[in-house]
Backbone as numpy.savetxt, mean C-alpha at the origin, in Angstrom:
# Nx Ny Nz CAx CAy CAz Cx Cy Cz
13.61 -14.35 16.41 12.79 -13.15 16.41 13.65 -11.90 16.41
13.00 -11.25 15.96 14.00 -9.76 15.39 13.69 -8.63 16.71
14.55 -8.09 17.29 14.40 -7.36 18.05 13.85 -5.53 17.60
12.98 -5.70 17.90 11.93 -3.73 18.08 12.71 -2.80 18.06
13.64 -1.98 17.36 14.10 -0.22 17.78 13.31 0.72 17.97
13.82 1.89 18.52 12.37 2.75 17.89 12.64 3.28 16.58
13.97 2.83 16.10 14.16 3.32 14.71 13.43 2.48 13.56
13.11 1.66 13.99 11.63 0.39 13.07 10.39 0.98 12.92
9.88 2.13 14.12 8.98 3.16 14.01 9.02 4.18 12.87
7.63 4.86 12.43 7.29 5.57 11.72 6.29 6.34 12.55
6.91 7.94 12.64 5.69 8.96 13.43 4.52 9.07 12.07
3.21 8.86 12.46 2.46 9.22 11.08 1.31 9.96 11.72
1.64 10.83 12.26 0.20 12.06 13.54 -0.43 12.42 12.36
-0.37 12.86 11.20 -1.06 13.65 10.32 -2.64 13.00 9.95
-2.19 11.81 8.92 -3.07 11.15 8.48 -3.10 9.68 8.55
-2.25 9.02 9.89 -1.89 7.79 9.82 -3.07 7.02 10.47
-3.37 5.77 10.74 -4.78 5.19 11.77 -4.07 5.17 13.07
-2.83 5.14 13.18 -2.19 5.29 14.49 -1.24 6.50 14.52
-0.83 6.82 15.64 0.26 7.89 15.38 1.63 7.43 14.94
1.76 6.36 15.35 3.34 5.85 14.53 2.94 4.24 14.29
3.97 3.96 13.34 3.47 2.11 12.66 5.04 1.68 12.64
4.84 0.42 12.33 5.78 -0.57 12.48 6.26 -0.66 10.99
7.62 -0.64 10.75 7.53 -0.78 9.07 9.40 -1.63 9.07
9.17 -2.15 7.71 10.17 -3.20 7.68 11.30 -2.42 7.20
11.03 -1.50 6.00 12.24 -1.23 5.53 12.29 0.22 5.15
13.35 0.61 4.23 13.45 2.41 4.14 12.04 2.28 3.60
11.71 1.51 2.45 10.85 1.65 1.28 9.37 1.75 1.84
9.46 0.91 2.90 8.17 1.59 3.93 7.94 2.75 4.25
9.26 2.88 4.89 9.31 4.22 6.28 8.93 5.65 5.69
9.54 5.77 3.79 9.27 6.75 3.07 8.07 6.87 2.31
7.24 5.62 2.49 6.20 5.57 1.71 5.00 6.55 2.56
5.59 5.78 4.17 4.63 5.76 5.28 4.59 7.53 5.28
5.87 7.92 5.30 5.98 9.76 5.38 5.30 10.33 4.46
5.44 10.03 2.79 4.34 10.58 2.24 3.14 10.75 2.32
2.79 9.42 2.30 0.92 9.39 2.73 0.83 10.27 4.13
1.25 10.33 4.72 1.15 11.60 6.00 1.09 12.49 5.87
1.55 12.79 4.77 1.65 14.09 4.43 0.94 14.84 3.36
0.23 13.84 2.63 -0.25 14.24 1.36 -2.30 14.48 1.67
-2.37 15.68 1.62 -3.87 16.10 1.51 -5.07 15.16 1.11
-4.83 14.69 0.27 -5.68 13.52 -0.53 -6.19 12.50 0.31
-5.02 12.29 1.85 -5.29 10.67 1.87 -6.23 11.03 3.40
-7.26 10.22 3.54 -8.25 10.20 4.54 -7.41 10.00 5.48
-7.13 8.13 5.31 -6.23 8.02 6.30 -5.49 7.04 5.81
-4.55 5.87 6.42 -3.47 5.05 6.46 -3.35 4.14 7.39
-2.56 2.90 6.93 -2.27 2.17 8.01 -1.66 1.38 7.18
-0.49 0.55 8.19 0.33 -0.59 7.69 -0.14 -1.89 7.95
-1.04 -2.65 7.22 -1.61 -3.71 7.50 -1.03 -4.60 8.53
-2.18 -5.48 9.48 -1.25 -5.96 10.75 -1.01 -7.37 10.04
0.03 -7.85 10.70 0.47 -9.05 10.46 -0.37 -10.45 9.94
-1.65 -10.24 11.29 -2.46 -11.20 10.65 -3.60 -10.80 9.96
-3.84 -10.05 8.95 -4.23 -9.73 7.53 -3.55 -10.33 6.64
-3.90 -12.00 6.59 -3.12 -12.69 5.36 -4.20 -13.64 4.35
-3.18 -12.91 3.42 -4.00 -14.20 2.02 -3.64 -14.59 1.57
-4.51 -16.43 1.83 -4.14 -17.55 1.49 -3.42 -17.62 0.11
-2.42 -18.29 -0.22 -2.20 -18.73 -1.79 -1.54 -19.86 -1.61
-1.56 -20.82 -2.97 -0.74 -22.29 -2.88 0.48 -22.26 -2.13
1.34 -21.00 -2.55 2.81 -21.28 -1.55 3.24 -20.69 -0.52
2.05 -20.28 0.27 1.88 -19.58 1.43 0.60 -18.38 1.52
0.80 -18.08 2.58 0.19 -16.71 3.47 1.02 -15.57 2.70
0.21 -14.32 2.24 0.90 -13.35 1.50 0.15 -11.97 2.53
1.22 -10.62 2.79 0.51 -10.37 3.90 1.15 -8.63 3.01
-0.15 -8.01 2.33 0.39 -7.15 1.86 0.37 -5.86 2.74
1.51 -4.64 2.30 1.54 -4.01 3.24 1.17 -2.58 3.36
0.47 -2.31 2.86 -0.46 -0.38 3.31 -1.93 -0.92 2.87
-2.98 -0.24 3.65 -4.27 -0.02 3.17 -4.46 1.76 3.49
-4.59 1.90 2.16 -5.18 3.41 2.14 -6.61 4.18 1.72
-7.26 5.12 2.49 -8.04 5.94 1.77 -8.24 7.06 1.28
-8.54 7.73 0.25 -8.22 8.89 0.04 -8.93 9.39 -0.99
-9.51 10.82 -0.61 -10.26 11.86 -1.21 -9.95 12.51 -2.44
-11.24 12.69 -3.43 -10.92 13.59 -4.43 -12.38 14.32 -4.80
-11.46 15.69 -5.21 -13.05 16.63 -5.15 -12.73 16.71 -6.61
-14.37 16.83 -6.96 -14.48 16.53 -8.31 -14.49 18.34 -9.08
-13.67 18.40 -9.93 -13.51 19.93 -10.33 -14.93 20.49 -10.91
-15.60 19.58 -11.76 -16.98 19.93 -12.05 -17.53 20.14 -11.40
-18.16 19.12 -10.48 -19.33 19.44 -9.64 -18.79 19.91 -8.05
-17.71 19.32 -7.64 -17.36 19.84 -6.25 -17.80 18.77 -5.32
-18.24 17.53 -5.97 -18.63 16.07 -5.01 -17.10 15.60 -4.28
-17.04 14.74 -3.49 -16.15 14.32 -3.07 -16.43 12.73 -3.03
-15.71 12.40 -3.50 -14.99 10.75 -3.74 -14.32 9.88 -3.02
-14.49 8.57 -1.92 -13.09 8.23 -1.26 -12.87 6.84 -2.35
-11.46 6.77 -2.49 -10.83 5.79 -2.98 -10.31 5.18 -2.37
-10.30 3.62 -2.52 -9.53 2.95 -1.38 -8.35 1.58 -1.97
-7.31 1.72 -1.34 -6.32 1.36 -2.06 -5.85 0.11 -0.93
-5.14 -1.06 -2.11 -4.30 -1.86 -0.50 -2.90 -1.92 -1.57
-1.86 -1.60 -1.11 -0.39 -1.48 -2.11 0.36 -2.17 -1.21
1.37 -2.96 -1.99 2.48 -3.74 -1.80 3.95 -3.20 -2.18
4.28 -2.30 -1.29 5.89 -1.63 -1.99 7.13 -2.66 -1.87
7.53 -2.58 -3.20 8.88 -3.84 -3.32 9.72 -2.44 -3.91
10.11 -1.22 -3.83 11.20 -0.71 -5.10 11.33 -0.52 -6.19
10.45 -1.02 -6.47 10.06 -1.42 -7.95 8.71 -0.98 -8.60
8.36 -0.84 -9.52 6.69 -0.85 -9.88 6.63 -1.92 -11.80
7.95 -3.10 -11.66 8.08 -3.87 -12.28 7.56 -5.24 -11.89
6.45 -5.87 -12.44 5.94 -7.09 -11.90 7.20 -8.02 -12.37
7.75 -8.02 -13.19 8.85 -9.02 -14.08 10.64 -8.89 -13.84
10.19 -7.38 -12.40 11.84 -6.85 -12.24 12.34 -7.95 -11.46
13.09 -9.15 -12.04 13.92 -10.20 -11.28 14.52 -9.70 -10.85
15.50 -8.83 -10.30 16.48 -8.38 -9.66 16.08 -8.05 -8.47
15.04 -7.33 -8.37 14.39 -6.47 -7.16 13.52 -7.33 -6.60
12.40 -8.35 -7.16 11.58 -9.28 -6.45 12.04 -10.45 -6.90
11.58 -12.09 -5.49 11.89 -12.91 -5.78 10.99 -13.98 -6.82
11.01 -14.76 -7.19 9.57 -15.48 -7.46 8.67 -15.62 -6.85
8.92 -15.82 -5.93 7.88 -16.40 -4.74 7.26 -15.31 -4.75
7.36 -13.64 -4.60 7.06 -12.74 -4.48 6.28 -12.11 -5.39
6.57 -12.97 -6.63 5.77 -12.42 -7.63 4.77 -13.13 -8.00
4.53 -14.60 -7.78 3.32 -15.40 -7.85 2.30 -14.86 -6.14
2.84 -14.52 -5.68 2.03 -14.19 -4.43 1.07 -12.98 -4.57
1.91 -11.68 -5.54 1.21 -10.52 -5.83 0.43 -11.21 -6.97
0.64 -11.86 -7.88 -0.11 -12.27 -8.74 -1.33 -12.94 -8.32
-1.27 -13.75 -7.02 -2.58 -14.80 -6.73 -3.09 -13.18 -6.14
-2.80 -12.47 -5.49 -3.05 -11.51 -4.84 -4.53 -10.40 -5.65
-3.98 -9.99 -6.60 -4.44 -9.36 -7.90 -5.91 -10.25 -8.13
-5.69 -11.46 -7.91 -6.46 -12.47 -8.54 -7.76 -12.16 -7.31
-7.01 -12.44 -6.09 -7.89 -12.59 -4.79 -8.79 -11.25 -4.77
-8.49 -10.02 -4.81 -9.12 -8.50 -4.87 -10.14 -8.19 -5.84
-9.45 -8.80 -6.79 -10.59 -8.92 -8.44 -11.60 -10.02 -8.24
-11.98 -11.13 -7.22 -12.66 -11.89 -6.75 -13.46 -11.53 -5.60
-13.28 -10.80 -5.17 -13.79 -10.35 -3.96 -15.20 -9.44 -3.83
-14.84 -8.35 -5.68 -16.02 -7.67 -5.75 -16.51 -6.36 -5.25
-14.74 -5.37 -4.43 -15.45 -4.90 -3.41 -14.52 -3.38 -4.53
-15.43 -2.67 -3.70 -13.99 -1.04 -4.29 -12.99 -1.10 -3.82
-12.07 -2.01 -3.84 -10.44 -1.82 -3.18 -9.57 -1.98 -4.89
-8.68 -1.04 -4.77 -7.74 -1.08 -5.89 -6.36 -1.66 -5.18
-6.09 -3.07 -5.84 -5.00 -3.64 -5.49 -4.01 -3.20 -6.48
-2.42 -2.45 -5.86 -1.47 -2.11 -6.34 -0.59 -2.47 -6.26
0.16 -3.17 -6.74 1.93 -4.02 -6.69 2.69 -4.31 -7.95
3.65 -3.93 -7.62 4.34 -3.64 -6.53 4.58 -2.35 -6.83
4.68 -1.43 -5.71 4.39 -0.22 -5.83 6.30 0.64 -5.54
7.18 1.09 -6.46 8.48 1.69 -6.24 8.41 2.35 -4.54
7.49 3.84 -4.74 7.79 5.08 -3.89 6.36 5.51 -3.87
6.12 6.10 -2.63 5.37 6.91 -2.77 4.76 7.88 -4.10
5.48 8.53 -4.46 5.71 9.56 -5.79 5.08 8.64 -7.45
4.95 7.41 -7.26 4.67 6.49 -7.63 3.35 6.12 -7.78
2.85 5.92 -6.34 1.80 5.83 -5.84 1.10 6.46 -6.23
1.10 7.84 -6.18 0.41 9.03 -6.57 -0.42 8.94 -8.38
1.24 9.15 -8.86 0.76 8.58 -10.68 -0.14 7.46 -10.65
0.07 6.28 -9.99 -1.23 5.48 -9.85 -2.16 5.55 -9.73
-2.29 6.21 -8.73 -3.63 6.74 -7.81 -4.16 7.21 -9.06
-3.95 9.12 -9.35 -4.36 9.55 -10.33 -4.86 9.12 -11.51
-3.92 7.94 -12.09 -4.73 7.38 -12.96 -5.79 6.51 -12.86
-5.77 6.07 -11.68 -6.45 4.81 -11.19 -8.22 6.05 -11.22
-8.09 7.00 -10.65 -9.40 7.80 -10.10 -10.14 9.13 -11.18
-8.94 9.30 -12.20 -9.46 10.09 -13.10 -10.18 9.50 -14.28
C-alpha cells in the first residue's frame, strides 16, 4: 500500500464536490486545477475508488465526473452537461507509447458501457490536459 502525502492532495474550494481530492498523478493534479477554476463547470469530483466497471480483464475505474453550464447566446437558457473523462496524456486512443493495452481495451469496453446505459453522460478518453478537455467539451455541446 502506497503511503498518503499531502502532496497527493489537490485544494479544489472553487468548484470541486470536496474542497481538496485525492489524485494519482501531475496529469490529475492539473486537470483537477483547471476545472476549479473554469466558470463553466457546476461542479467536480475525482471518482471514488469503488465506482468500477466491470470488463472481461478487470474492474476499470475511470477518473473525473464533471458538470457544467452553458448559456445559450440566443435565447439565454442554461444547459448542464455532464461529463465522466479518463486523463492518460494523451487524447490518442492508439498512442502505444503513452497507454498500455490493457488500458485501451478497458476505455474501449468503457465507451461501450456509457453508450449502453442510455443516460446524458458524455464519456471522454483519454483525455491529454485540461485545455483539451475544454475543445471537447465545446464541441461535444455546440
Amino acid at each position: 500500500n502506497k503511503q498518503v502525502n499531502d502532496s497527493d492532495y489537490r485544494d479544489t474550494p472553487n468548484r470541486g464536490f470536496y474542497n481538496r481530492m485525492l489524485v494519482d498523478s501531475d496529469v490529475e493534479s492539473l486537470f483537477a486545477l483547471g476545472a476549479d477554476l473554469d466558470d463553466e463547470i457546476i461542479c467536480f469530483m475525482k471518482l471514488p475508488a469503488y465506482y468500477k466497471i466491470p470488463t472481461p480483464i478487470g474492474n476499470y475505474s475511470p477518473d473525473f465526473a464533471i458538470v457544467m453550464k452553458r448559456k445559450s447566446l440566443r435565447d439565454g437558457k442554461e444547459s448542464e452537461f455532464y461529463f465522466v473523462i479518463e486523463t492518460k496524456g494523451t487524447n490518442d486512443i492508439n498512442d502505444k507509447k503513452a497507454l498500455k493495452e490493457s488500458e485501451i481495451y478497458k476505455i474501449e469496453c468503457a465507451v461501450k458501457h456509457f453508450a449502453t446505459l442510455g443516460v446524458e453522460v458524455q464519456y471522454k478518453a483519454p483525455v491529454k490536459d485540461y485545455p483539451c478537455f475544454r475543445e471537447i467539451a465545446d464541441n461535444t455541446v455546440n
